[in-house]
Amino acid sequence: MAENCTRKLIVEICNAKNLMPKDGQGTASAYAIVDFDGQRRRTKTKFRDLNPVWDEKLEFLVHDIESMAAEMLEINLYNDKKMGKRSTFLGKVKLAGSVFVKAGEETLVYYPLEKRSVFSQIKGEIGVKVFYVDEEAPPAPAEPAAEQKAETAEEKPKEEEDKKEENVEEKKEEEEKPKEEPPKEEEKPNPPPAEASKSEDTTAAATPPPPPPEVENPPIAHKEEASSTKVVATKSKVEIGKSSQLVINELELRSLSGEHNRIAYDLVDRMPFLYVRVVKAKRANKEPACPLHAKLVIGTHSIKTKSQIDKDWDQVFAFDKEGLNSSSLEVSVWAEEEKKEEQKEGDAATTATTVVVDNCLGAVSFDLQEVPKRVPPDSPLAPQWYSLESEKSPGNDVMVSVWVWTQADEAFQEAWQSDSGGLIPETRAKVYLSPKLWYLRLTVIQTQDLQLGSVSEPKVRSSELYVKAQLGAQLFKTSRTPVGSAWNEDLVFVAAEPFEPFLVVMVEDWSNGQLVGQAKIHVPSLERRTDDKTEPKSRWFNLVGAENKPYAGRIHVKACLEGGYHVLDEAAHVTSDVQAAAKQLAKPPIGLLDVGIRGASNLLPVKTKDGTRGTTDAYVVAKYGQKWIRTRTILDRFNPRWNEQYTWDVYDPCTVLTIGVFDNGRYKRDETGKPGRDLRIGKIRVRLSTLDTNKVYLNSYMLTVLLPNGAKKMGEIEIAVRFSCSSWLSLIQAYGTPLLPRMHYLRPLGPAQQDILRQTAMRIVTARLARSEPPLGQEVVQFMLDTDTHVWSMRKSKANWFRVVGCLSHAAILARWLDGIRTWAHPPTTILVHVLLIAVVMCPQLVLSTIFMYAFLILALRFRYRMRVPHNVDLRLSYVDAVGPDELDEEFDGLPTTRSPDTVRFRYDRLRALASRAQTLLGDVAAQGERLEALFNWKDPRATGIFVVVCLFASLLFYVVPFKVFVLGSGFYYIRHPRFRGDMPSAPLNFFRRLPSLSDQIM
């Protein structure tokens, strides 16, 4: 941004809804006070209106553009004391600077009003638009005295108003209001001297008029001295982290701080590296310029810089100190000189060829035992000139700096690394960001003036039309309707920033399959909304037909970008981000997630090197929220050590971190020049809600990959995880808030539609990350996002079935325990249940308290047996050990199938057998409900008649017999001794089983 630009923050107070009455007459006269960066503005007063509409724009000057994200905008609503007994509080809203957007991207957002204290009676919401505008800086003020006069003129009405306050309660209520901040010079532009003196005289002579229907209050004047407090207010911003209200913003700044990411490295081991920075060389003689390169040799390690002519190399090389096999470093400089050589061909013919010969200009050696260590926060070591030792060409120099430090050095990321193959782009550590996704809602209403031919033609009268819309590769269409009818259907797309330029809307005739016309809607200029309270504006678009039809009619549609939804781009049960798409709805983070990727051990070879031995080039990908990280690739090692640490902001504790290990096959290309594919090694997941806060979990997890021949253990990965949270209150409040944004519950998307949109979002994210440099492979992204969760799998079906059985097993255990009580399997327990039943009947008020106390004691005792290590993928729960090879082959078979017809027929028959059992189970469940319904609908008159007579006698019986006696008698009857029990089913059960169902009516 240019230095001569200033930024203004525009806060548009639109309206408020459903405010709390505070004037004693069932209404409220509300006005808003807005505070930002030491500046204060006030709106008009709307008298006796619980749903006031202001539509006022308040301007604030942003003093420090870089720290705007750390500032807080506070909006306080008050009831005007002129219309009531006192000025009372109506609610407040606090917005972090990180949610401010540029002009043109703002939307109307309704924020619920917050309480000032626990005992405040607040309700309602306020609609606000907040955006900023960058403008050229205004000229410097000519006379500061004019500003002081203007401020004095503004203070006089305030002093006169303060003198009229006689009631003690009014003064106490005024003290509860936020204290006024010192003013800034930039709050108001300085008027010319003549206008300033005129405004001073006019203001001094004016008397306060009686309150009109709408009173426009000027910005609140400040009584403090502006000249003396400007510096203090500016300096106080430095201590913003000490304020209890800005602790969350401190977390944002910490996560954005590069220094934190470089130095923190407290979850991984420090790996010593030898850093060599080769800047440039200087030749003594003035020979013709030729390419120069430097060569570094440490034992068997040898590497050279790129060749340059009259340019600096300025390259950094990082050698893993543990892998060095020498105690000296030699840096030599070589000149690439051209020489002509003559070669004889036959008896007389000779040819001259040009050969490039490397000529050594000298070398310099360093003893690695004497290399200095750099200890941050020291600045980088300055390179120095060293004389090159050479007998042929003395006097040459090279500029080099050598030091020892760990992977926390800022030069590590861009340096040539000995353990990752040097400067290969595909082996470097990178951070990727998923594209920001929006839902685009297109509402197709109707069409008019379609050029279909004569209306009298029977084909035109019987034509059925449908609308088809296309955004990129997404194509959706409406249902068919006759000509002249309306659709009123919604088509929802997934749009990624930067947006596709146009949404193409086409009207087609279903009867003949011809295109009637099409229109293009500019996507970036569409309206963006954050809730369902503002309906998008409908528009008419002209349809363009073929070349000979420039006008084929017009179509009426509504289109908008839905910012109130979160676009799911991963499986719902492993989601890592639940933030809404609109920036205005972003919530401050509740904590930080630090992940240290330490290393792996006992990895199995996944490919061959030179056709002789197995090898693995492993790297790690971690995904949380929109941020993806990729570690450097450690080449040809089965026990790689990465020791890299990364940080994420956490907005919801019930989210999942996904970590995958892959073998790098893209840094090598085949004979056709195409890169290879990255192979899966394994994947783990860590759910943040299972972690204790501010505790480091250092564990090794088994890496297992599912192959067509079964599950295979590929090794172990060692990671360290820490979930830091500074506010327990924010963490506890997160458990009471909805998991997804508000629009998912106000206008929910159907399950089938949600699944289609999820798959579309996955494809968009995969395509965008594959276009990065270096690319994150399609196979990697699909494995991390679990794009195959919707694919049929016999193994997953069995696993889910046994999960249901496992959940119902607790009910089965309870039923067996009751049956043991009922059959007197353990007489002392049955006698104790008799006593408990009597206590419950005689003291029913203690039932709930006893149940909750019992639950408290059980959970408290189980606390010591809680999970100590976060769970990993469970092979037994995944049912991979008891699955056949044919079922695994079916799971890896794509759509459409590529197997033989006999194999497909066998699998189809197996699926039919499984579906028949499920079909029978569903029929039995439906029959139970139908029998109960038949009892009340007289489908069996005799059964219903018996039930009617029983109901009559039961009503008379319960009128005479107390309810406690009935409960006690029923309990004793149920747990009676087996001597008094028969072996046949009871009469009520036999009666219910004889009721009719609809099973006999199905063909």
Short mmCIF file of N, CA and C in Angstrom, two decimals, residues 273-337:
data_model
loop_
_atom_site.label_atom_id
_atom_site.label_comp_id
_atom_site.label_asym_id
_atom_site.label_seq_id
_atom_site.Cartn_x
_atom_site.Cartn_y
_atom_site.Cartn_z
N PHE A 273 22.46 -28.26 11.90
CA PHE A 273 22.80 -28.17 10.48
C PHE A 273 24.01 -27.25 10.33
N LEU A 274 24.83 -27.56 9.36
CA LEU A 274 25.93 -26.69 8.96
C LEU A 274 25.47 -25.84 7.79
N TYR A 275 25.41 -24.54 8.01
CA TYR A 275 24.94 -23.61 6.98
C TYR A 275 26.14 -22.95 6.30
N VAL A 276 26.10 -22.94 4.99
CA VAL A 276 27.15 -22.29 4.20
C VAL A 276 26.46 -21.36 3.21
N ARG A 277 26.73 -20.08 3.34
CA ARG A 277 26.19 -19.09 2.40
C ARG A 277 27.33 -18.62 1.49
N VAL A 278 27.19 -18.89 0.21
CA VAL A 278 28.17 -18.48 -0.80
C VAL A 278 27.56 -17.32 -1.57
N VAL A 279 28.15 -16.14 -1.43
CA VAL A 279 27.55 -14.94 -2.01
C VAL A 279 28.10 -14.66 -3.40
N LYS A 280 29.42 -14.42 -3.50
CA LYS A 280 30.00 -14.06 -4.80
C LYS A 280 31.50 -14.27 -4.74
N ALA A 281 32.13 -14.11 -5.90
CA ALA A 281 33.59 -14.24 -6.03
C ALA A 281 34.14 -13.02 -6.74
N LYS A 282 35.44 -12.79 -6.54
CA LYS A 282 36.12 -11.63 -7.15
C LYS A 282 37.44 -12.10 -7.72
N ARG A 283 37.65 -11.83 -9.01
CA ARG A 283 38.87 -12.24 -9.69
C ARG A 283 39.88 -11.10 -9.68
N ALA A 284 41.15 -11.48 -9.60
CA ALA A 284 42.21 -10.46 -9.53
C ALA A 284 42.47 -9.86 -10.90
N ASN A 285 42.60 -10.68 -11.94
CA ASN A 285 42.91 -10.16 -13.28
C ASN A 285 41.63 -9.82 -14.04
N LYS A 286 41.74 -8.92 -14.96
CA LYS A 286 40.60 -8.46 -15.77
C LYS A 286 40.52 -9.26 -17.06
N GLU A 287 40.23 -10.47 -16.96
CA GLU A 287 40.07 -11.31 -18.13
C GLU A 287 38.65 -11.22 -18.67
N PRO A 288 38.42 -11.69 -19.89
CA PRO A 288 37.04 -11.67 -20.41
C PRO A 288 36.12 -12.45 -19.47
N ALA A 289 34.91 -11.90 -19.31
CA ALA A 289 33.95 -12.50 -18.38
C ALA A 289 33.57 -13.90 -18.83
N CYS A 290 33.55 -14.81 -17.90
CA CYS A 290 33.16 -16.19 -18.16
C CYS A 290 32.36 -16.68 -16.97
N PRO A 291 31.52 -17.69 -17.17
CA PRO A 291 30.70 -18.19 -16.06
C PRO A 291 31.55 -18.72 -14.91
N LEU A 292 31.10 -18.42 -13.70
CA LEU A 292 31.77 -18.88 -12.50
C LEU A 292 30.78 -19.69 -11.66
N HIS A 293 31.29 -20.69 -10.97
CA HIS A 293 30.50 -21.43 -10.02
C HIS A 293 31.40 -21.86 -8.88
N ALA A 294 30.79 -22.05 -7.73
CA ALA A 294 31.51 -22.48 -6.54
C ALA A 294 31.16 -23.93 -6.24
N LYS A 295 32.12 -24.62 -5.66
CA LYS A 295 31.96 -26.03 -5.34
C LYS A 295 32.26 -26.24 -3.88
N LEU A 296 31.35 -26.95 -3.18
CA LEU A 296 31.50 -27.23 -1.76
C LEU A 296 31.73 -28.72 -1.60
N VAL A 297 32.76 -29.09 -0.81
CA VAL A 297 33.12 -30.48 -0.61
C VAL A 297 33.30 -30.71 0.89
N ILE A 298 32.52 -31.69 1.44
CA ILE A 298 32.68 -32.14 2.82
C ILE A 298 32.73 -33.65 2.78
N GLY A 299 33.92 -34.20 2.79
CA GLY A 299 34.05 -35.65 2.70
C GLY A 299 33.50 -36.15 1.39
N THR A 300 32.48 -37.01 1.47
CA THR A 300 31.85 -37.54 0.26
C THR A 300 30.72 -36.65 -0.26
N HIS A 301 30.37 -35.59 0.49
CA HIS A 301 29.34 -34.67 0.04
C HIS A 301 29.97 -33.62 -0.87
N SER A 302 29.39 -33.45 -2.05
CA SER A 302 29.89 -32.47 -3.00
C SER A 302 28.71 -31.82 -3.70
N ILE A 303 28.72 -30.51 -3.75
CA ILE A 303 27.64 -29.76 -4.40
C ILE A 303 28.21 -28.48 -4.95
N LYS A 304 27.65 -28.02 -6.04
CA LYS A 304 28.12 -26.77 -6.63
C LYS A 304 26.96 -25.82 -6.84
N THR A 305 27.28 -24.52 -6.90
CA THR A 305 26.26 -23.50 -7.11
C THR A 305 25.93 -23.42 -8.59
N LYS A 306 24.96 -22.59 -8.90
CA LYS A 306 24.63 -22.34 -10.29
C LYS A 306 25.68 -21.42 -10.91
N SER A 307 25.88 -21.53 -12.21
CA SER A 307 26.86 -20.72 -12.93
C SER A 307 26.28 -19.34 -13.22
N GLN A 308 27.09 -18.30 -12.94
CA GLN A 308 26.65 -16.92 -13.13
C GLN A 308 27.77 -16.12 -13.79
N ILE A 309 27.39 -15.15 -14.59
CA ILE A 309 28.31 -14.20 -15.21
C ILE A 309 27.98 -12.83 -14.67
N ASP A 310 28.92 -12.24 -13.97
CA ASP A 310 28.75 -10.91 -13.38
C ASP A 310 27.52 -10.82 -12.50
N LYS A 311 27.18 -11.91 -11.85
CA LYS A 311 26.05 -11.91 -10.91
C LYS A 311 26.45 -12.66 -9.65
N ASP A 312 25.75 -12.35 -8.58
CA ASP A 312 26.02 -13.02 -7.32
C ASP A 312 25.28 -14.35 -7.27
N TRP A 313 25.89 -15.31 -6.56
CA TRP A 313 25.19 -16.59 -6.35
C TRP A 313 24.17 -16.44 -5.22
N ASP A 314 24.66 -16.02 -4.09
CA ASP A 314 23.82 -15.82 -2.90
C ASP A 314 22.95 -17.06 -2.65
N GLN A 315 23.62 -18.19 -2.47
CA GLN A 315 22.94 -19.45 -2.19
C GLN A 315 23.35 -19.95 -0.82
N VAL A 316 22.40 -20.61 -0.15
CA VAL A 316 22.64 -21.17 1.17
C VAL A 316 22.52 -22.69 1.07
N PHE A 317 23.45 -23.37 1.69
CA PHE A 317 23.48 -24.82 1.70
C PHE A 317 23.42 -25.28 3.15
N ALA A 318 22.54 -26.24 3.42
CA ALA A 318 22.36 -26.78 4.76
C ALA A 318 22.71 -28.26 4.75
N PHE A 319 23.73 -28.63 5.52
CA PHE A 319 24.19 -30.01 5.61
C PHE A 319 23.80 -30.56 6.98
N ASP A 320 23.17 -31.71 6.97
CA ASP A 320 22.84 -32.39 8.22
C ASP A 320 24.14 -32.78 8.92
N LYS A 321 24.39 -32.20 10.07
CA LYS A 321 25.69 -32.39 10.72
C LYS A 321 25.92 -33.82 11.15
N GLU A 322 24.85 -34.53 11.47
CA GLU A 322 25.02 -35.91 11.89
C GLU A 322 25.41 -36.82 10.73
N GLY A 323 25.16 -36.38 9.50
CA GLY A 323 25.50 -37.20 8.35
C GLY A 323 26.83 -36.85 7.72
N LEU A 324 27.57 -35.91 8.29
CA LEU A 324 28.86 -35.52 7.73
C LEU A 324 29.93 -36.53 8.13
N ASN A 325 30.83 -36.81 7.19
CA ASN A 325 31.90 -37.78 7.44
C ASN A 325 33.27 -37.15 7.30
N SER A 326 33.35 -35.83 7.54
CA SER A 326 34.63 -35.15 7.48
C SER A 326 34.60 -33.99 8.46
N SER A 327 35.78 -33.53 8.86
CA SER A 327 35.88 -32.42 9.81
C SER A 327 36.29 -31.12 9.14
N SER A 328 36.31 -31.06 7.83
CA SER A 328 36.72 -29.84 7.11
C SER A 328 35.78 -29.59 5.96
N LEU A 329 35.62 -28.33 5.65
CA LEU A 329 34.80 -27.87 4.52
C LEU A 329 35.71 -27.15 3.54
N GLU A 330 35.61 -27.50 2.29
CA GLU A 330 36.42 -26.86 1.24
C GLU A 330 35.48 -26.17 0.26
N VAL A 331 35.73 -24.88 0.07
CA VAL A 331 34.97 -24.07 -0.89
C VAL A 331 35.92 -23.64 -1.98
N SER A 332 35.63 -24.04 -3.18
CA SER A 332 36.47 -23.69 -4.33
C SER A 332 35.65 -22.98 -5.37
N VAL A 333 36.31 -22.13 -6.16
CA VAL A 333 35.67 -21.38 -7.24
C VAL A 333 36.25 -21.83 -8.56
N TRP A 334 35.39 -22.05 -9.53
CA TRP A 334 35.79 -22.57 -10.84
C TRP A 334 35.28 -21.65 -11.93
N ALA A 335 36.10 -21.49 -12.92
CA ALA A 335 35.74 -20.69 -14.10
C ALA A 335 35.52 -21.62 -15.27
N GLU A 336 34.43 -21.43 -15.97
CA GLU A 336 34.10 -22.27 -17.14
C GLU A 336 34.63 -21.56 -18.39
N GLU A 337 35.79 -21.97 -18.84
CA GLU A 337 36.47 -21.34 -19.98
C GLU A 337 36.34 -22.22 -21.21
#
